[in-house]
Amino acid sequence: MGDGEVLELGSAALAPRSAPRHVALIMDGNGRWAEARGLPRFEGHRRGVEALRKTVRAAIEFGVDYLTVYSFSVENWSRPPEEVRSLLALLHRFIRNDLAELQANNVRVKVIGARADLTTDIAALLREAEEITAENTGLTLVVAFNYGARQEIAAAARSLAEDVAAGLLRPSDIDPAAIASRLDTAGIPDPDLIIRTSGEQRLSNFMLWQAAYAEFLFVPVNWPDFDRAAFEAAIADYAHRDRRFGGLEAVGRKAKTAS
Ligand code: IPE
Ligand code: IPE
Ligand code: MG
């Protein structure tokens, strides 16, 4: 009982605002999922792609506007070469196999992360996924691949510095909006809810800038076991949070005292 019920029964004006517009997922625990079953780590990653597929479908069903998935960090290159190879192969296969379904479901794909150090075939595949789906108007699926938030912020700073050096910008023009406009996520609203699976409670170089006012949820299931029910529970948990953004009143839904 409590204000959760008010939300579920709430007016049309209240209901949409209690749902997160942008959910970001740190899909962690594939290796542990596999190891617990005596399987190779690769099998955990393979099952992780299945969980991702189902999660995208659920995000569409739940009316989420942006779903960001952390699929490979800049630090993940330090893993054994055969594991890196299998992760790249899975990305390849995911785009090859699932692009048609994403397209049919009006999903727009956007990739964030450094492209420069990717092989040309992976870079071309990512570009193709973005181009084919560019005009879609449904869920935006943001794939964070070869992503590192510190690298992203450093690149934004470099780009601003280049403009200052060229006389296009004054140092006093550099404010949070100017920095945000140079990040890979320019034009994408900040995540409302960041979910990390596997029980780890850290960001691991993910969306450090964008997470300033995100709500966090750390769930104790490994990523391959994350499913529609877990996602629904996460969204319900989010709906009970008060977000104050430094002020005194909850923003985005009725304050607890009001119900
Ligand atoms: C997440 O699972 C997938 C990637 C980081 C690419 P992990 O591979 O990190 O699995 P654990 O954390 O070792 O269990
Ligand atoms: C974060 O998970 C990266 C992804 C989920 C792609 P990691 O497994 O790489 O993070 P750490 O090393 O445990 O912090
Ligand atoms: Mg991990």
mmCIF file with all atom_site columns, N, CA, C and O in Angstrom, residues 52 67-72 91 94-95 109-113 126 141-147:
data_model
loop_
_atom_site.group_PDB
_atom_site.id
_atom_site.type_symbol
_atom_site.label_atom_id
_atom_site.label_alt_id
_atom_site.label_comp_id
_atom_site.label_asym_id
_atom_site.label_entity_id
_atom_site.label_seq_id
_atom_site.pdbx_PDB_ins_code
_atom_site.Cartn_x
_atom_site.Cartn_y
_atom_site.Cartn_z
_atom_site.occupancy
_atom_site.B_iso_or_equiv
_atom_site.pdbx_formal_charge
_atom_site.auth_seq_id
_atom_site.auth_comp_id
_atom_site.auth_asym_id
_atom_site.auth_atom_id
_atom_site.pdbx_PDB_model_num
ATOM 1  N N  . LEU A 1 52  ? 19.269 -9.415 -23.956 1.00 0.00 ? 52  LEU A N  1
ATOM 2  C CA . LEU A 1 52  ? 19.193 -8.082 -24.554 1.00 0.00 ? 52  LEU A CA 1
ATOM 3  C C  . LEU A 1 52  ? 18.008 -7.993 -25.522 1.00 0.00 ? 52  LEU A C  1
ATOM 4  O O  . LEU A 1 52  ? 17.237 -7.027 -25.498 1.00 0.00 ? 52  LEU A O  1
ATOM 5  N N  . LEU A 1 67  ? 16.706 3.489  -24.612 1.00 0.00 ? 67  LEU A N  1
ATOM 6  C CA . LEU A 1 67  ? 17.310 2.386  -23.866 1.00 0.00 ? 67  LEU A CA 1
ATOM 7  C C  . LEU A 1 67  ? 18.782 2.351  -24.243 1.00 0.00 ? 67  LEU A C  1
ATOM 8  O O  . LEU A 1 67  ? 19.124 2.151  -25.413 1.00 0.00 ? 67  LEU A O  1
ATOM 9  N N  . THR A 1 68  ? 19.647 2.602  -23.257 1.00 0.00 ? 68  THR A N  1
ATOM 10 C CA . THR A 1 68  ? 21.081 2.537  -23.531 1.00 0.00 ? 68  THR A CA 1
ATOM 11 C C  . THR A 1 68  ? 21.631 1.248  -22.946 1.00 0.00 ? 68  THR A C  1
ATOM 12 O O  . THR A 1 68  ? 21.314 0.894  -21.806 1.00 0.00 ? 68  THR A O  1
ATOM 13 N N  . VAL A 1 69  ? 22.432 0.550  -23.727 1.00 0.00 ? 69  VAL A N  1
ATOM 14 C CA . VAL A 1 69  ? 23.019 -0.704 -23.237 1.00 0.00 ? 69  VAL A CA 1
ATOM 15 C C  . VAL A 1 69  ? 24.548 -0.629 -23.334 1.00 0.00 ? 69  VAL A C  1
ATOM 16 O O  . VAL A 1 69  ? 25.102 -0.338 -24.389 1.00 0.00 ? 69  VAL A O  1
ATOM 17 N N  . TYR A 1 70  ? 25.179 -0.892 -22.182 1.00 0.00 ? 70  TYR A N  1
ATOM 18 C CA . TYR A 1 70  ? 26.651 -0.861 -22.129 1.00 0.00 ? 70  TYR A CA 1
ATOM 19 C C  . TYR A 1 70  ? 27.108 -2.238 -22.571 1.00 0.00 ? 70  TYR A C  1
ATOM 20 O O  . TYR A 1 70  ? 26.963 -3.214 -21.846 1.00 0.00 ? 70  TYR A O  1
ATOM 21 N N  . SER A 1 71  ? 27.640 -2.310 -23.790 1.00 0.00 ? 71  SER A N  1
ATOM 22 C CA . SER A 1 71  ? 27.954 -3.641 -24.314 1.00 0.00 ? 71  SER A CA 1
ATOM 23 C C  . SER A 1 71  ? 29.452 -3.931 -24.379 1.00 0.00 ? 71  SER A C  1
ATOM 24 O O  . SER A 1 71  ? 29.843 -5.098 -24.407 1.00 0.00 ? 71  SER A O  1
ATOM 25 N N  . PHE A 1 72  ? 30.259 -2.900 -24.404 1.00 0.00 ? 72  PHE A N  1
ATOM 26 C CA . PHE A 1 72  ? 31.715 -3.139 -24.418 1.00 0.00 ? 72  PHE A CA 1
ATOM 27 C C  . PHE A 1 72  ? 32.394 -1.836 -24.010 1.00 0.00 ? 72  PHE A C  1
ATOM 28 O O  . PHE A 1 72  ? 32.163 -0.792 -24.615 1.00 0.00 ? 72  PHE A O  1
ATOM 29 N N  . LEU A 1 91  ? 28.480 -9.054 -31.292 1.00 0.00 ? 91  LEU A N  1
ATOM 30 C CA . LEU A 1 91  ? 27.935 -7.767 -31.729 1.00 0.00 ? 91  LEU A CA 1
ATOM 31 C C  . LEU A 1 91  ? 27.579 -7.841 -33.213 1.00 0.00 ? 91  LEU A C  1
ATOM 32 O O  . LEU A 1 91  ? 26.503 -7.423 -33.636 1.00 0.00 ? 91  LEU A O  1
ATOM 33 N N  . PHE A 1 94  ? 24.544 -9.961 -33.620 1.00 0.00 ? 94  PHE A N  1
ATOM 34 C CA . PHE A 1 94  ? 23.329 -9.273 -33.137 1.00 0.00 ? 94  PHE A CA 1
ATOM 35 C C  . PHE A 1 94  ? 22.817 -8.301 -34.200 1.00 0.00 ? 94  PHE A C  1
ATOM 36 O O  . PHE A 1 94  ? 21.634 -8.276 -34.520 1.00 0.00 ? 94  PHE A O  1
ATOM 37 N N  . ILE A 1 95  ? 23.721 -7.526 -34.766 1.00 0.00 ? 95  ILE A N  1
ATOM 38 C CA . ILE A 1 95  ? 23.279 -6.541 -35.759 1.00 0.00 ? 95  ILE A CA 1
ATOM 39 C C  . ILE A 1 95  ? 22.795 -7.248 -37.023 1.00 0.00 ? 95  ILE A C  1
ATOM 40 O O  . ILE A 1 95  ? 21.730 -6.944 -37.541 1.00 0.00 ? 95  ILE A O  1
ATOM 41 N N  . VAL A 1 109 ? 18.532 3.041  -33.998 1.00 0.00 ? 109 VAL A N  1
ATOM 42 C CA . VAL A 1 109 ? 19.778 2.621  -33.346 1.00 0.00 ? 109 VAL A CA 1
ATOM 43 C C  . VAL A 1 109 ? 20.772 3.776  -33.370 1.00 0.00 ? 109 VAL A C  1
ATOM 44 O O  . VAL A 1 109 ? 20.938 4.447  -34.388 1.00 0.00 ? 109 VAL A O  1
ATOM 45 N N  . LYS A 1 110 ? 21.406 3.997  -32.216 1.00 0.00 ? 110 LYS A N  1
ATOM 46 C CA . LYS A 1 110 ? 22.440 5.041  -32.128 1.00 0.00 ? 110 LYS A CA 1
ATOM 47 C C  . LYS A 1 110 ? 23.605 4.411  -31.373 1.00 0.00 ? 110 LYS A C  1
ATOM 48 O O  . LYS A 1 110 ? 23.392 3.735  -30.370 1.00 0.00 ? 110 LYS A O  1
ATOM 49 N N  . VAL A 1 111 ? 24.808 4.606  -31.878 1.00 0.00 ? 111 VAL A N  1
ATOM 50 C CA . VAL A 1 111 ? 25.973 4.012  -31.234 1.00 0.00 ? 111 VAL A CA 1
ATOM 51 C C  . VAL A 1 111 ? 26.792 5.107  -30.573 1.00 0.00 ? 111 VAL A C  1
ATOM 52 O O  . VAL A 1 111 ? 27.034 6.152  -31.181 1.00 0.00 ? 111 VAL A O  1
ATOM 53 N N  . ILE A 1 112 ? 27.202 4.891  -29.321 1.00 0.00 ? 112 ILE A N  1
ATOM 54 C CA . ILE A 1 112 ? 28.115 5.830  -28.665 1.00 0.00 ? 112 ILE A CA 1
ATOM 55 C C  . ILE A 1 112 ? 29.397 5.078  -28.321 1.00 0.00 ? 112 ILE A C  1
ATOM 56 O O  . ILE A 1 112 ? 29.386 3.863  -28.163 1.00 0.00 ? 112 ILE A O  1
ATOM 57 N N  . GLY A 1 113 ? 30.497 5.813  -28.242 1.00 0.00 ? 113 GLY A N  1
ATOM 58 C CA . GLY A 1 113 ? 31.799 5.191  -28.009 1.00 0.00 ? 113 GLY A CA 1
ATOM 59 C C  . GLY A 1 113 ? 32.732 5.563  -29.140 1.00 0.00 ? 113 GLY A C  1
ATOM 60 O O  . GLY A 1 113 ? 32.305 6.107  -30.154 1.00 0.00 ? 113 GLY A O  1
ATOM 61 N N  . LEU A 1 126 ? 28.188 -0.825 -37.641 1.00 0.00 ? 126 LEU A N  1
ATOM 62 C CA . LEU A 1 126 ? 27.530 0.093  -36.709 1.00 0.00 ? 126 LEU A CA 1
ATOM 63 C C  . LEU A 1 126 ? 26.918 1.262  -37.479 1.00 0.00 ? 126 LEU A C  1
ATOM 64 O O  . LEU A 1 126 ? 25.782 1.678  -37.210 1.00 0.00 ? 126 LEU A O  1
ATOM 65 N N  . LEU A 1 141 ? 17.494 2.890  -29.387 1.00 0.00 ? 141 LEU A N  1
ATOM 66 C CA . LEU A 1 141 ? 18.393 1.943  -28.726 1.00 0.00 ? 141 LEU A CA 1
ATOM 67 C C  . LEU A 1 141 ? 19.812 2.491  -28.854 1.00 0.00 ? 141 LEU A C  1
ATOM 68 O O  . LEU A 1 141 ? 20.356 2.568  -29.959 1.00 0.00 ? 141 LEU A O  1
ATOM 69 N N  . VAL A 1 142 ? 20.365 2.914  -27.731 1.00 0.00 ? 142 VAL A N  1
ATOM 70 C CA . VAL A 1 142 ? 21.708 3.488  -27.741 1.00 0.00 ? 142 VAL A CA 1
ATOM 71 C C  . VAL A 1 142 ? 22.688 2.381  -27.340 1.00 0.00 ? 142 VAL A C  1
ATOM 72 O O  . VAL A 1 142 ? 22.625 1.862  -26.226 1.00 0.00 ? 142 VAL A O  1
ATOM 73 N N  . VAL A 1 143 ? 23.546 2.001  -28.271 1.00 0.00 ? 143 VAL A N  1
ATOM 74 C CA . VAL A 1 143 ? 24.500 0.931  -28.009 1.00 0.00 ? 143 VAL A CA 1
ATOM 75 C C  . VAL A 1 143 ? 25.839 1.572  -27.637 1.00 0.00 ? 143 VAL A C  1
ATOM 76 O O  . VAL A 1 143 ? 26.449 2.258  -28.452 1.00 0.00 ? 143 VAL A O  1
ATOM 77 N N  . ALA A 1 144 ? 26.252 1.365  -26.383 1.00 0.00 ? 144 ALA A N  1
ATOM 78 C CA . ALA A 1 144 ? 27.541 1.904  -25.944 1.00 0.00 ? 144 ALA A CA 1
ATOM 79 C C  . ALA A 1 144 ? 28.592 0.840  -26.221 1.00 0.00 ? 144 ALA A C  1
ATOM 80 O O  . ALA A 1 144 ? 28.675 -0.172 -25.519 1.00 0.00 ? 144 ALA A O  1
ATOM 81 N N  . PHE A 1 145 ? 29.370 1.069  -27.257 1.00 0.00 ? 145 PHE A N  1
ATOM 82 C CA . PHE A 1 145 ? 30.348 0.077  -27.694 1.00 0.00 ? 145 PHE A CA 1
ATOM 83 C C  . PHE A 1 145 ? 31.712 0.747  -27.814 1.00 0.00 ? 145 PHE A C  1
ATOM 84 O O  . PHE A 1 145 ? 31.828 1.800  -28.413 1.00 0.00 ? 145 PHE A O  1
ATOM 85 N N  . ASN A 1 146 ? 32.736 0.105  -27.242 1.00 0.00 ? 146 ASN A N  1
ATOM 86 C CA . ASN A 1 146 ? 34.050 0.751  -27.120 1.00 0.00 ? 146 ASN A CA 1
ATOM 87 C C  . ASN A 1 146 ? 33.868 2.114  -26.459 1.00 0.00 ? 146 ASN A C  1
ATOM 88 O O  . ASN A 1 146 ? 34.418 3.122  -26.869 1.00 0.00 ? 146 ASN A O  1
ATOM 89 N N  . TYR A 1 147 ? 33.046 2.099  -25.420 1.00 0.00 ? 147 TYR A N  1
ATOM 90 C CA . TYR A 1 147 ? 32.659 3.331  -24.737 1.00 0.00 ? 147 TYR A CA 1
ATOM 91 C C  . TYR A 1 147 ? 33.436 3.489  -23.424 1.00 0.00 ? 147 TYR A C  1
ATOM 92 O O  . TYR A 1 147 ? 33.634 2.526  -22.686 1.00 0.00 ? 147 TYR A O  1
#
